[in-house]
Amino acid sequence: MMKRALTPGTFDPITNGHIDVITRAAQLFDEVIVAVARSEGKHPLFSLEERVELAREATKHLPNVRVEPFTGLLVDFAQQMEASVLVKGLRAITDFEYEFQMTALNYQLDSELETIFIMSPPEYMYLSSSIVRELASFNADCSAFVPECVRVALQEKLS
Ligand code: PNS
C-alpha cells in the first residue's frame, strides 16, 4: 500500500531545517505532502500563497514531494489527503512540550493518524523561521539558512 506522509507547518518562510526534514521524510515514504497552514493567528510575514510558492520552489527537486495549503484542522486535512502519518522535526528539548501537546491533541482527534519525529542534525538545531525573519529584518545574510528563493523573497519583503 502507498504510504503518504504530511509534513505540516506554517513555513513562514521555509528554511533549510524544514528542507532537511522533508528530504528525510521523502526517503521514508512513497509520497510526502508539505501541508502549509494558514496560521492566521500567528500573523505570518508571508501570505499563504507566498509561503506555498516558496515551499514549491524550494522542494521542486524532490519528485515525490508536493506542497498544498490548508485551513482548518490538520487531522481533517490529513484525512482528505489520505495521509496516515505526520512527520515533524524535533530540534531540541524546548520543542518537546509544544510538540507533545499537539501530538496528544491530534491523537485525541484521530487516533489512526500516527505522528513521528525526525531529529534535526546539529547544524539546524538552532534554526527556525522566526530566527530567519529576525536576521532578515536586520539585513543580515541569511544564505546559509534558507533556500535562494527565500533569501530573495525576504530581501524584497523587508527592503
Ligand atoms: O510550524 P508551526 O507553526 O509550528 O506548525 C504548527 C501547525 C501548523 C502544525 C499547527 O498549528 C496546526 O496543526 N495547525 C492547524 C490547526 C490545527 O489542527 N490545530 C490543532 C492541532 S495543534
GROMACS .gro file of C-alpha atoms and ligand atoms in nm:
model
  181
    1MET     CA    1   0.000   0.000   0.000
    2MET     CA    2   0.111   0.351  -0.084
    3LYS     CA    3   0.238   0.531   0.228
    4ARG     CA    4   0.171   0.903   0.226
    5ALA     CA    5   0.301   1.140   0.494
    6LEU     CA    6   0.232   1.504   0.575
    7THR     CA    7   0.494   1.747   0.698
    8PRO     CA    8   0.277   2.024   0.845
    9GLY     CA    9   0.380   2.372   0.946
   10THR     CA   10   0.340   2.744   0.894
   11PHE     CA   11   0.658   2.772   0.685
   12ASP     CA   12   0.695   3.148   0.735
   13PRO     CA   13   0.927   3.106   0.550
   14ILE     CA   14   1.054   2.757   0.470
   15THR     CA   15   1.413   2.709   0.595
   16ASN     CA   16   1.695   2.464   0.527
   17GLY     CA   17   1.591   2.291   0.851
   18HIS     CA   18   1.245   2.225   0.702
   19ILE     CA   19   1.401   2.106   0.375
   20ASP     CA   20   1.614   1.862   0.578
   21VAL     CA   21   1.307   1.710   0.747
   22ILE     CA   22   1.111   1.699   0.419
   23THR     CA   23   1.404   1.532   0.238
   24ARG     CA   24   1.437   1.267   0.508
   25ALA     CA   25   1.062   1.204   0.506
   26ALA     CA   26   1.070   1.171   0.127
   27GLN     CA   27   1.324   0.891   0.167
   28LEU     CA   28   1.099   0.707   0.414
   29PHE     CA   29   0.760   0.743   0.245
   30ASP     CA   30   0.620   0.695  -0.104
   31GLU     CA   31   0.480   1.044  -0.110
   32VAL     CA   32   0.517   1.350   0.112
   33ILE     CA   33   0.278   1.642   0.118
   34VAL     CA   34   0.411   1.962   0.269
   35ALA     CA   35   0.097   2.097   0.437
   36VAL     CA   36   0.116   2.474   0.473
   37ALA     CA   37  -0.121   2.600   0.742
   38ARG     CA   38  -0.294   2.935   0.709
   39SER     CA   39  -0.199   3.005   1.076
   40GLU     CA   40  -0.386   3.334   1.075
   41GLY     CA   41  -0.339   3.373   1.449
   42LYS     CA   42   0.038   3.391   1.401
   43HIS     CA   43   0.008   3.689   1.164
   44PRO     CA   44   0.260   3.547   0.920
   45LEU     CA   45   0.505   3.775   0.739
   46PHE     CA   46   0.436   3.596   0.409
   47SER     CA   47   0.085   3.532   0.276
   48LEU     CA   48  -0.035   3.173   0.249
   49GLU     CA   49   0.009   3.191  -0.130
   50GLU     CA   50   0.366   3.322  -0.093
   51ARG     CA   51   0.456   3.052   0.161
   52VAL     CA   52   0.320   2.779  -0.067
   53GLU     CA   53   0.502   2.924  -0.371
   54LEU     CA   54   0.835   2.942  -0.182
   55ALA     CA   55   0.794   2.587  -0.047
   56ARG     CA   56   0.716   2.461  -0.401
   57GLU     CA   57   1.022   2.632  -0.545
   58ALA     CA   58   1.243   2.503  -0.263
   59THR     CA   59   1.129   2.140  -0.296
   60LYS     CA   60   1.089   2.112  -0.673
   61HIS     CA   61   1.400   1.887  -0.690
   62LEU     CA   62   1.220   1.623  -0.477
   63PRO     CA   63   0.998   1.421  -0.714
   64ASN     CA   64   0.774   1.259  -0.451
   65VAL     CA   65   0.704   1.583  -0.262
   66ARG     CA   66   0.418   1.824  -0.325
   67VAL     CA   67   0.304   2.133  -0.141
   68GLU     CA   68  -0.057   2.211  -0.051
   69PRO     CA   69  -0.215   2.488   0.158
   70PHE     CA   70  -0.473   2.405   0.422
   71THR     CA   71  -0.713   2.584   0.653
   72GLY     CA   72  -0.893   2.424   0.943
   73LEU     CA   73  -0.781   2.122   1.136
   74LEU     CA   74  -0.469   1.932   1.040
   75VAL     CA   75  -0.633   1.595   1.113
   76ASP     CA   76  -0.914   1.678   0.867
   77PHE     CA   77  -0.664   1.774   0.600
   78ALA     CA   78  -0.468   1.453   0.660
   79GLN     CA   79  -0.788   1.252   0.608
   80GLN     CA   80  -0.872   1.448   0.296
   81MET     CA   81  -0.522   1.381   0.156
   82GLU     CA   82  -0.540   1.014   0.264
   83ALA     CA   83  -0.218   1.054   0.464
   84SER     CA   84  -0.164   0.819   0.757
   85VAL     CA   85   0.145   0.979   0.912
   86LEU     CA   86   0.252   1.324   1.030
   87VAL     CA   87   0.625   1.390   1.025
   88LYS     CA   88   0.767   1.668   1.239
   89GLY     CA   89   1.118   1.788   1.307
   90LEU     CA   90   1.244   1.800   1.663
   91ARG     CA   91   1.533   2.034   1.728
   92ALA     CA   92   1.579   2.047   2.100
   93ILE     CA   93   1.412   1.970   2.428
   94THR     CA   94   1.249   2.315   2.408
   95ASP     CA   95   1.038   2.191   2.113
   96PHE     CA   96   0.921   1.892   2.307
   97GLU     CA   97   0.650   2.045   2.526
   98TYR     CA   98   0.472   2.212   2.235
   99GLU     CA   99   0.504   1.910   2.005
  100PHE     CA  100   0.394   1.677   2.284
  101GLN     CA  101   0.079   1.885   2.333
  102MET     CA  102  -0.003   1.898   1.961
  103THR     CA  103   0.059   1.525   1.918
  104ALA     CA  104  -0.167   1.441   2.214
  105LEU     CA  105  -0.440   1.669   2.081
  106ASN     CA  106  -0.419   1.528   1.728
  107TYR     CA  107  -0.428   1.178   1.874
  108GLN     CA  108  -0.750   1.268   2.058
  109LEU     CA  109  -0.898   1.395   1.732
  110ASP     CA  110  -0.784   1.100   1.520
  111SER     CA  111  -0.612   0.804   1.685
  112GLU     CA  112  -0.543   0.641   1.345
  113LEU     CA  113  -0.310   0.922   1.245
  114GLU     CA  114   0.048   0.849   1.354
  115THR     CA  115   0.293   1.128   1.441
  116ILE     CA  116   0.665   1.063   1.410
  117PHE     CA  117   0.961   1.288   1.481
  118ILE     CA  118   1.285   1.330   1.296
  119MET     CA  119   1.571   1.476   1.498
  120SER     CA  120   1.741   1.771   1.337
  121PRO     CA  121   2.111   1.734   1.267
  122PRO     CA  122   2.333   1.962   1.482
  123GLU     CA  123   2.372   2.228   1.213
  124TYR     CA  124   1.998   2.302   1.220
  125MET     CA  125   1.939   2.275   1.596
  126TYR     CA  126   1.910   2.650   1.645
  127LEU     CA  127   1.738   2.730   1.315
  128SER     CA  128   1.377   2.849   1.300
  129SER     CA  129   1.161   3.065   1.075
  130SER     CA  130   1.141   3.328   1.348
  131ILE     CA  131   1.522   3.344   1.377
  132VAL     CA  132   1.542   3.381   0.999
  133ARG     CA  133   1.281   3.661   0.999
  134GLU     CA  134   1.470   3.837   1.278
  135LEU     CA  135   1.804   3.811   1.094
  136ALA     CA  136   1.647   3.931   0.770
  137SER     CA  137   1.485   4.228   0.945
  138PHE     CA  138   1.837   4.341   1.043
  139ASN     CA  139   1.958   4.289   0.688
  140ALA     CA  140   2.184   4.001   0.794
  141ASP     CA  141   2.292   3.747   0.533
  142CYS     CA  142   2.053   3.450   0.554
  143SER     CA  143   2.200   3.247   0.268
  144ALA     CA  144   2.330   2.972   0.498
  145PHE     CA  145   1.985   2.915   0.649
  146VAL     CA  146   1.732   2.934   0.366
  147PRO     CA  147   1.698   2.833   0.000
  148GLU     CA  148   1.797   3.102  -0.251
  149CYS     CA  149   1.435   3.181  -0.346
  150VAL     CA  150   1.357   3.254   0.020
  151ARG     CA  151   1.664   3.474   0.060
  152VAL     CA  152   1.547   3.685  -0.233
  153ALA     CA  153   1.185   3.694  -0.109
  154LEU     CA  154   1.297   3.808   0.237
  155GLN     CA  155   1.508   4.083   0.087
  156GLU     CA  156   1.216   4.204  -0.125
  157LYS     CA  157   0.967   4.180   0.161
  158LEU     CA  158   1.178   4.365   0.415
  159SER     CA  159   1.354   4.623   0.199
  160PNS     O1  160   0.533   2.543   1.202
  160PNS     P1  161   0.433   2.554   1.314
  160PNS     O2  162   0.366   2.689   1.312
  160PNS     O3  163   0.492   2.519   1.447
  160PNS     O4  164   0.319   2.442   1.282
  160PNS     C1  165   0.206   2.431   1.364
  160PNS     C2  166   0.092   2.363   1.287
  160PNS     C3  167   0.058   2.441   1.161
  160PNS     C4  168   0.132   2.222   1.251
  160PNS     C5  169  -0.030   2.361   1.385
  160PNS     O5  170  -0.055   2.490   1.428
  160PNS     C6  171  -0.155   2.305   1.319
  160PNS     O6  172  -0.169   2.187   1.303
  160PNS     N1  173  -0.246   2.396   1.277
  160PNS     C7  174  -0.371   2.360   1.212
  160PNS     C8  175  -0.490   2.372   1.309
  160PNS     C9  176  -0.499   2.251   1.398
  160PNS     O7  177  -0.517   2.139   1.353
  160PNS     N2  178  -0.488   2.275   1.530
  160PNS    C10  179  -0.498   2.168   1.627
  160PNS    C11  180  -0.369   2.090   1.644
  160PNS     S1  181  -0.248   2.181   1.733
   0.00000   0.00000   0.00000
